[in-house]
Every structure is written in C-alpha cells, then in structure tokens.
C-alpha cells in the first residue's frame, strides 16, 4: 500500500513570523498522525528557516527550480541551491507557473531531470483547464503533459517522482468557497494517470508512484477524496495556510488509513 502524503503549497504567502507560529502548532500535533507523510513548500526565502523549525519527519520543499545547474540567470534558483537551503522536494510545473510565467512541458521536463539528479524529489503538477475539460480533452492533456514532462527520465529515477493532479478549474486561488473535483472525477483522472505511468515506466513502478490531488482540498472534502483508490494524498494551497486546517486534513487522512 502506498503511504499517503499531504503537502502544503504556500504559494506567495507567509512571512517569517507566520511560519514560526505555523510550525509551533504543526510540530506539536503531527506525530499523532504517523500514517501520513507531511510536506511544506514555502517561498524560497523561508526554506532554511522552515527546515530548521520543522521536526525531521516533515519534508520541506521548493515551489520551482531552474533547469540549469548554475550561471547567468538572474533571479533563478538551482536544484543544488534548493538542496543547500534544506529542501528535499520541489513542486514543478504548477499551473500558475505554466499560465503566468509561460513554462512549457519542455521546460518542466528539464527541471524534473535535474532535480532528480540532484536528489530533490519533484512533485510534478499536471491538469486541464475548464475549456479543455469542456471540449472533452482532459485525458489528452494529461497524457501529453505526463509524456513530455517525464521524457528521458531514467527509469531508475522514477521512484523519486510524485504526481499532483491539479484540475485548473478547481484550484481555489484563495477562494475558500471554490468546489473541488468530485471524488469520482478525481479518481477517473488519477486512474488514467496511473495507467499512463505504467506505459511510460512499468506497471510495478506506476503502482508505487504517489498521485496527489490538488484543487480546493480542505477539511470538509478530504474524507471523501482520500477514499478513492488511486488518490494518495493532496497538494493543498489555500487550506494549508492555516495550521489548524492543514492538521485537520492530515488527521482525517490518518483516520481513513488507520481504518484499512
Ligand atoms: P488550492 O491550491 O488548494 O488553494 O486549490 C492547490 C494548488 O494550487 O496547489
């Protein structure tokens, strides 16, 4: 059985003081939920501090990375720098980066490869827009993103990758009333993703890769989502900013897994 992972994507939110109080609460309670792996991805300026504040079992991650190892790339951060700052994982190819900063599947592919080489394990984000879904293109989009973003990744590196299915139309953008995908729609997409991963790698590898759901996961809907057989946790944006809500998502995931 795959261990679930609940990962926080803080996006461009939280200052040092917020982060310190967040970990005061998270550290105290998170070991009550040992069946769940936990990660927090803050802005790069907070990486070192979050690694030092968080207890060891909480993974710390970046939100982006440049594909070159070093050089004249003002404002960019390399995989080695992420690692040096304490990151063990990194979110790559988030739809906000694709949409607002013109990242292509080819760019994301190079980032996935260098991060795996450097030992910073990627959470690769894929997902369709509302317009693509309306046109019945969801599976085509997911298939193309997976194929292109994982191209030429050596098969020995596949175990380092986590996939996050993030339907763009369900991402909250800070709107707590936004609806997530239904558990059934999420399961359909996750199952498709796993079958594609079997083709790209092998059946056994695909069975081991975690596929997270991202798009308005919150305490109110996590119980229904987490029951889906191909859904192995969440990449949580808005609801991860509040340590109480984030812990509730972790607690409900733990509760479900302890009932299995
Ligand atoms: P959300 O964000 O939980 O606020 O929808 C998820 C994400 O974009 O990673």
mmCIF file of C-alpha atoms and ligand atoms in Angstrom:
data_model
loop_
_atom_site.group_PDB
_atom_site.id
_atom_site.type_symbol
_atom_site.label_atom_id
_atom_site.label_comp_id
_atom_site.label_asym_id
_atom_site.label_seq_id
_atom_site.Cartn_x
_atom_site.Cartn_y
_atom_site.Cartn_z
ATOM 1 C CA UNK A 1 0.000 0.000 0.000
ATOM 2 C CA UNK A 2 1.234 3.500 -0.821
ATOM 3 C CA UNK A 3 1.764 5.839 2.130
ATOM 4 C CA UNK A 4 -0.307 8.996 1.765
ATOM 5 C CA UNK A 5 1.379 12.394 1.505
ATOM 6 C CA UNK A 6 -0.260 15.680 2.443
ATOM 7 C CA UNK A 7 1.806 18.582 1.103
ATOM 8 C CA UNK A 8 1.283 22.302 1.720
ATOM 9 C CA UNK A 9 1.804 24.707 -1.165
ATOM 10 C CA UNK A 10 2.051 28.116 0.476
ATOM 11 C CA UNK A 11 2.472 29.872 -2.885
ATOM 12 C CA UNK A 12 3.461 33.542 -2.342
ATOM 13 C CA UNK A 13 2.128 33.717 1.221
ATOM 14 C CA UNK A 14 3.503 33.849 4.764
ATOM 15 C CA UNK A 15 6.352 35.790 6.335
ATOM 16 C CA UNK A 16 8.880 34.550 8.884
ATOM 17 C CA UNK A 17 6.624 35.173 11.899
ATOM 18 C CA UNK A 18 3.716 33.266 10.285
ATOM 19 C CA UNK A 19 5.996 30.370 9.548
ATOM 20 C CA UNK A 20 7.333 30.233 13.108
ATOM 21 C CA UNK A 21 3.839 30.082 14.609
ATOM 22 C CA UNK A 22 2.711 27.544 11.962
ATOM 23 C CA UNK A 23 5.440 25.079 12.943
ATOM 24 C CA UNK A 24 4.867 25.608 16.664
ATOM 25 C CA UNK A 25 1.439 24.042 16.196
ATOM 26 C CA UNK A 26 2.279 21.549 13.447
ATOM 27 C CA UNK A 27 5.309 20.103 15.267
ATOM 28 C CA UNK A 28 3.298 19.556 18.424
ATOM 29 C CA UNK A 29 0.497 17.574 16.769
ATOM 30 C CA UNK A 30 1.828 15.982 13.611
ATOM 31 C CA UNK A 31 3.255 12.895 15.314
ATOM 32 C CA UNK A 32 -0.265 11.867 16.309
ATOM 33 C CA UNK A 33 -0.735 11.032 12.628
ATOM 34 C CA UNK A 34 2.173 8.794 11.771
ATOM 35 C CA UNK A 35 0.419 7.021 8.912
ATOM 36 C CA UNK A 36 0.678 10.188 6.839
ATOM 37 C CA UNK A 37 3.787 11.744 5.293
ATOM 38 C CA UNK A 38 3.732 15.525 5.557
ATOM 39 C CA UNK A 39 5.457 18.215 3.492
ATOM 40 C CA UNK A 40 5.508 22.005 3.494
ATOM 41 C CA UNK A 41 6.592 24.047 0.467
ATOM 42 C CA UNK A 42 7.195 27.665 1.458
ATOM 43 C CA UNK A 43 8.615 30.507 -0.603
ATOM 44 C CA UNK A 44 12.357 30.149 -1.203
ATOM 45 C CA UNK A 45 13.203 32.880 1.336
ATOM 46 C CA UNK A 46 11.790 30.668 4.097
ATOM 47 C CA UNK A 47 13.363 27.356 3.100
ATOM 48 C CA UNK A 48 16.267 27.396 5.538
ATOM 49 C CA UNK A 49 14.127 28.585 8.432
ATOM 50 C CA UNK A 50 11.333 26.087 7.779
ATOM 51 C CA UNK A 51 13.858 23.224 7.603
ATOM 52 C CA UNK A 52 15.229 24.332 10.974
ATOM 53 C CA UNK A 53 11.785 24.870 12.556
ATOM 54 C CA UNK A 54 10.068 21.712 11.323
ATOM 55 C CA UNK A 55 10.596 18.372 13.024
ATOM 56 C CA UNK A 56 12.628 15.972 10.926
ATOM 57 C CA UNK A 57 9.813 13.889 9.502
ATOM 58 C CA UNK A 58 8.168 16.923 7.856
ATOM 59 C CA UNK A 59 9.577 17.258 4.340
ATOM 60 C CA UNK A 60 10.432 20.758 3.171
ATOM 61 C CA UNK A 61 10.169 21.732 -0.479
ATOM 62 C CA UNK A 62 10.645 24.489 -3.020
ATOM 63 C CA UNK A 63 7.954 25.723 -5.412
ATOM 64 C CA UNK A 64 10.074 25.982 -8.548
ATOM 65 C CA UNK A 65 13.609 25.471 -9.781
ATOM 66 C CA UNK A 66 15.724 26.466 -12.794
ATOM 67 C CA UNK A 67 16.840 23.709 -15.130
ATOM 68 C CA UNK A 68 20.484 24.781 -15.405
ATOM 69 C CA UNK A 69 22.926 23.851 -12.638
ATOM 70 C CA UNK A 70 24.340 27.419 -12.352
ATOM 71 C CA UNK A 71 25.078 30.502 -14.431
ATOM 72 C CA UNK A 72 23.835 33.921 -15.510
ATOM 73 C CA UNK A 73 20.123 33.500 -14.669
ATOM 74 C CA UNK A 74 19.272 36.493 -12.504
ATOM 75 C CA UNK A 75 16.524 35.732 -10.014
ATOM 76 C CA UNK A 76 16.550 31.972 -10.524
ATOM 77 C CA UNK A 77 17.313 29.142 -8.095
ATOM 78 C CA UNK A 78 19.075 25.894 -8.995
ATOM 79 C CA UNK A 79 18.286 22.402 -7.723
ATOM 80 C CA UNK A 80 21.591 22.365 -5.829
ATOM 81 C CA UNK A 81 20.629 25.666 -4.142
ATOM 82 C CA UNK A 82 17.274 24.249 -3.082
ATOM 83 C CA UNK A 83 19.043 21.279 -1.569
ATOM 84 C CA UNK A 84 21.641 23.511 0.065
ATOM 85 C CA UNK A 85 18.816 25.501 1.684
ATOM 86 C CA UNK A 86 17.311 22.312 3.123
ATOM 87 C CA UNK A 87 14.711 21.312 0.510
ATOM 88 C CA UNK A 88 14.118 17.606 -0.025
ATOM 89 C CA UNK A 89 11.328 18.032 -2.553
ATOM 90 C CA UNK A 90 10.137 20.634 -5.085
ATOM 91 C CA UNK A 91 6.851 21.449 -6.802
ATOM 92 C CA UNK A 92 7.394 21.600 -10.577
ATOM 93 C CA UNK A 93 5.119 22.619 -13.440
ATOM 94 C CA UNK A 94 2.387 24.147 -11.299
ATOM 95 C CA UNK A 95 -0.378 25.580 -13.491
ATOM 96 C CA UNK A 96 0.280 29.055 -12.100
ATOM 97 C CA UNK A 97 3.864 28.813 -13.378
ATOM 98 C CA UNK A 98 2.691 27.485 -16.719
ATOM 99 C CA UNK A 99 -0.005 30.156 -17.109
ATOM 100 C CA UNK A 100 1.590 33.234 -15.546
ATOM 101 C CA UNK A 101 5.254 32.561 -16.291
ATOM 102 C CA UNK A 102 4.923 30.731 -19.623
ATOM 103 C CA UNK A 103 6.516 27.463 -18.531
ATOM 104 C CA UNK A 104 6.218 24.746 -21.148
ATOM 105 C CA UNK A 105 6.211 20.967 -20.792
ATOM 106 C CA UNK A 106 9.732 21.036 -22.254
ATOM 107 C CA UNK A 107 10.920 23.425 -19.521
ATOM 108 C CA UNK A 108 9.274 21.291 -16.842
ATOM 109 C CA UNK A 109 10.920 18.170 -18.274
ATOM 110 C CA UNK A 110 14.402 19.680 -17.900
ATOM 111 C CA UNK A 111 13.589 20.709 -14.342
ATOM 112 C CA UNK A 112 12.327 17.215 -13.446
ATOM 113 C CA UNK A 113 15.535 15.671 -14.761
ATOM 114 C CA UNK A 114 17.954 17.982 -12.950
ATOM 115 C CA UNK A 115 16.004 17.813 -9.681
ATOM 116 C CA UNK A 116 16.049 14.007 -9.742
ATOM 117 C CA UNK A 117 19.782 14.063 -10.491
ATOM 118 C CA UNK A 118 20.338 16.415 -7.575
ATOM 119 C CA UNK A 119 18.157 14.304 -5.245
ATOM 120 C CA UNK A 120 15.440 16.945 -4.806
ATOM 121 C CA UNK A 121 12.323 14.858 -5.399
ATOM 122 C CA UNK A 122 9.797 16.540 -7.691
ATOM 123 C CA UNK A 123 6.049 16.839 -7.272
ATOM 124 C CA UNK A 124 5.111 17.156 -10.928
ATOM 125 C CA UNK A 125 1.834 19.076 -11.408
ATOM 126 C CA UNK A 126 -0.448 18.348 -14.331
ATOM 127 C CA UNK A 127 -4.078 19.204 -15.003
ATOM 128 C CA UNK A 128 -6.551 20.504 -17.531
ATOM 129 C CA UNK A 129 -8.282 23.885 -17.787
ATOM 130 C CA UNK A 130 -12.064 24.328 -17.772
ATOM 131 C CA UNK A 131 -12.037 24.962 -21.531
ATOM 132 C CA UNK A 132 -10.053 21.779 -22.186
ATOM 133 C CA UNK A 133 -12.405 19.796 -19.955
ATOM 134 C CA UNK A 134 -15.470 21.237 -21.707
ATOM 135 C CA UNK A 135 -14.044 20.104 -25.044
ATOM 136 C CA UNK A 136 -13.519 16.560 -23.705
ATOM 137 C CA UNK A 137 -9.725 16.933 -23.841
ATOM 138 C CA UNK A 138 -8.880 16.096 -20.210
ATOM 139 C CA UNK A 139 -7.174 12.778 -20.928
ATOM 140 C CA UNK A 140 -5.329 14.142 -23.982
ATOM 141 C CA UNK A 141 -3.914 16.988 -21.877
ATOM 142 C CA UNK A 142 -2.887 14.706 -19.020
ATOM 143 C CA UNK A 143 -1.311 12.213 -21.400
ATOM 144 C CA UNK A 144 0.698 14.894 -23.220
ATOM 145 C CA UNK A 145 1.853 16.584 -20.017
ATOM 146 C CA UNK A 146 2.991 13.290 -18.499
ATOM 147 C CA UNK A 147 4.733 12.109 -21.639
ATOM 148 C CA UNK A 148 6.557 15.373 -22.279
ATOM 149 C CA UNK A 149 7.407 16.222 -18.663
ATOM 150 C CA UNK A 150 8.792 12.734 -17.955
ATOM 151 C CA UNK A 151 10.585 12.299 -21.272
ATOM 152 C CA UNK A 152 14.028 10.709 -20.978
ATOM 153 C CA UNK A 153 13.846 10.496 -17.222
ATOM 154 C CA UNK A 154 15.955 7.397 -16.455
ATOM 155 C CA UNK A 155 13.712 4.625 -15.165
ATOM 156 C CA UNK A 156 15.894 4.298 -12.024
ATOM 157 C CA UNK A 157 14.850 7.857 -11.118
ATOM 158 C CA UNK A 158 11.107 7.237 -11.469
ATOM 159 C CA UNK A 159 10.665 6.373 -7.781
ATOM 160 C CA UNK A 160 11.696 9.942 -6.871
ATOM 161 C CA UNK A 161 8.688 11.432 -8.651
ATOM 162 C CA UNK A 162 5.260 12.248 -7.197
ATOM 163 C CA UNK A 163 2.458 13.398 -9.486
ATOM 164 C CA UNK A 164 -0.098 16.020 -8.474
ATOM 165 C CA UNK A 165 -3.333 16.051 -10.465
ATOM 166 C CA UNK A 166 -4.483 19.645 -10.243
ATOM 167 C CA UNK A 167 -7.533 20.423 -12.375
ATOM 168 C CA UNK A 168 -7.042 24.146 -13.005
ATOM 169 C CA UNK A 169 -10.787 24.813 -12.708
ATOM 170 C CA UNK A 170 -10.805 23.515 -9.119
ATOM 171 C CA UNK A 171 -7.762 25.419 -7.790
ATOM 172 C CA UNK A 172 -9.054 27.832 -5.173
ATOM 173 C CA UNK A 173 -6.778 30.808 -5.807
ATOM 174 C CA UNK A 174 -7.529 31.718 -2.202
ATOM 175 C CA UNK A 175 -11.322 31.383 -2.614
ATOM 176 C CA UNK A 176 -12.353 29.049 0.231
ATOM 177 C CA UNK A 177 -15.811 28.521 -1.301
ATOM 178 C CA UNK A 178 -14.449 27.072 -4.547
ATOM 179 C CA UNK A 179 -15.587 23.492 -5.245
ATOM 180 C CA UNK A 180 -13.099 20.675 -5.681
ATOM 181 C CA UNK A 181 -13.454 17.959 -8.301
ATOM 182 C CA UNK A 182 -15.918 15.265 -7.204
ATOM 183 C CA UNK A 183 -14.186 12.197 -5.744
ATOM 184 C CA UNK A 184 -15.372 10.200 -8.781
ATOM 185 C CA UNK A 185 -13.975 12.706 -11.295
ATOM 186 C CA UNK A 186 -10.704 12.844 -9.373
ATOM 187 C CA UNK A 187 -10.492 9.023 -9.271
ATOM 188 C CA UNK A 188 -11.132 8.783 -13.010
ATOM 189 C CA UNK A 189 -8.245 11.171 -13.718
ATOM 190 C CA UNK A 190 -5.924 9.554 -11.151
ATOM 191 C CA UNK A 191 -6.595 6.101 -12.560
ATOM 192 C CA UNK A 192 -5.881 7.362 -16.070
ATOM 193 C CA UNK A 193 -2.624 8.913 -14.832
ATOM 194 C CA UNK A 194 -1.566 5.641 -13.205
ATOM 195 C CA UNK A 195 -2.254 3.721 -16.392
ATOM 196 C CA UNK A 196 -0.188 6.227 -18.369
ATOM 197 C CA UNK A 197 2.645 5.903 -15.833
ATOM 198 C CA UNK A 198 2.592 2.125 -16.432
ATOM 199 C CA UNK A 199 3.173 2.774 -20.121
ATOM 200 C CA UNK A 200 5.944 5.332 -19.502
ATOM 201 C CA UNK A 201 7.685 3.230 -16.822
ATOM 202 C CA UNK A 202 6.380 -0.187 -15.760
ATOM 203 C CA UNK A 203 3.273 -1.490 -14.030
ATOM 204 C CA UNK A 204 5.194 -2.041 -10.786
ATOM 205 C CA UNK A 205 6.683 1.450 -10.772
ATOM 206 C CA UNK A 206 3.290 3.012 -11.545
ATOM 207 C CA UNK A 207 1.796 1.167 -8.578
ATOM 208 C CA UNK A 208 4.385 2.757 -6.310
ATOM 209 C CA UNK A 209 4.198 6.370 -7.531
ATOM 210 C CA UNK A 210 2.031 8.617 -5.375
ATOM 211 C CA UNK A 211 -0.617 10.644 -7.154
ATOM 212 C CA UNK A 212 -1.801 13.616 -5.094
ATOM 213 C CA UNK A 213 -4.970 15.564 -5.675
ATOM 214 C CA UNK A 214 -4.742 19.370 -5.733
ATOM 215 C CA UNK A 215 -7.663 21.739 -6.218
ATOM 216 C CA UNK A 216 -9.529 23.037 -3.180
ATOM 217 C CA UNK A 217 -8.754 20.091 -0.907
ATOM 218 C CA UNK A 218 -9.920 21.106 2.576
ATOM 219 C CA UNK A 219 -11.122 19.598 5.867
ATOM 220 C CA UNK A 220 -14.695 19.454 4.514
ATOM 221 C CA UNK A 221 -13.926 17.291 1.470
ATOM 222 C CA UNK A 222 -10.752 15.352 2.289
ATOM 223 C CA UNK A 223 -12.578 12.325 3.738
ATOM 224 C CA UNK A 224 -14.473 11.670 0.515
ATOM 225 C CA UNK A 225 -11.459 12.315 -1.732
ATOM 226 C CA UNK A 226 -8.941 10.240 0.206
ATOM 227 C CA UNK A 227 -11.111 7.101 -0.081
ATOM 228 C CA UNK A 228 -10.520 6.979 -3.810
ATOM 229 C CA UNK A 229 -8.164 4.083 -4.567
ATOM 230 C CA UNK A 230 -5.745 5.982 -6.825
ATOM 231 C CA UNK A 231 -5.677 9.152 -4.723
ATOM 232 C CA UNK A 232 -2.648 9.099 -2.418
ATOM 233 C CA UNK A 233 -2.902 12.439 -0.658
ATOM 234 C CA UNK A 234 -3.113 16.095 -1.514
ATOM 235 C CA UNK A 235 -1.245 19.180 -2.606
ATOM 236 C CA UNK A 236 -3.062 21.791 -0.576
ATOM 237 C CA UNK A 237 -2.917 25.524 -1.292
ATOM 238 C CA UNK A 238 -5.433 27.806 0.438
ATOM 239 C CA UNK A 239 -6.309 25.441 3.304
ATOM 240 C CA UNK A 240 -2.630 24.831 4.091
ATOM 241 C CA UNK A 241 -2.018 28.401 5.214
ATOM 242 C CA UNK A 242 -3.912 27.796 8.441
ATOM 243 C CA UNK A 243 -2.074 25.175 10.547
ATOM 244 C CA UNK A 244 -5.355 24.094 12.171
ATOM 245 C CA UNK A 245 -6.991 23.313 8.830
ATOM 246 C CA UNK A 246 -3.839 21.684 7.477
ATOM 247 C CA UNK A 247 -3.669 19.442 10.555
ATOM 248 C CA UNK A 248 -7.328 18.535 10.175
ATOM 249 C CA UNK A 249 -6.634 17.348 6.624
ATOM 250 C CA UNK A 250 -3.693 15.281 7.905
ATOM 251 C CA UNK A 251 -5.788 13.897 10.797
ATOM 252 C CA UNK A 252 -8.661 12.834 8.536
ATOM 253 C CA UNK A 253 -6.244 11.166 6.128
ATOM 254 C CA UNK A 254 -4.632 9.309 9.033
ATOM 255 C CA UNK A 255 -8.040 8.267 10.325
ATOM 256 C CA UNK A 256 -9.005 6.770 6.975
ATOM 257 C CA UNK A 257 -5.721 4.894 6.555
ATOM 258 C CA UNK A 258 -5.896 3.547 10.105
ATOM 259 C CA UNK A 259 -9.302 2.049 9.271
ATOM 260 C CA UNK A 260 -7.900 -0.030 6.383
HETATM 261 P P1 LIG B 1 -5.795 25.142 -3.580
HETATM 262 O O1 LIG B 1 -4.377 25.120 -4.357
HETATM 263 O O2 LIG B 1 -5.759 24.065 -2.542
HETATM 264 O O3 LIG B 1 -5.864 26.535 -2.977
HETATM 265 O O4 LIG B 1 -6.850 24.908 -4.601
HETATM 266 C C1 LIG B 1 -3.775 23.920 -4.727
HETATM 267 C C2 LIG B 1 -2.558 24.218 -5.571
HETATM 268 O O5 LIG B 1 -2.645 25.112 -6.439
HETATM 269 O O6 LIG B 1 -1.510 23.591 -5.395
#
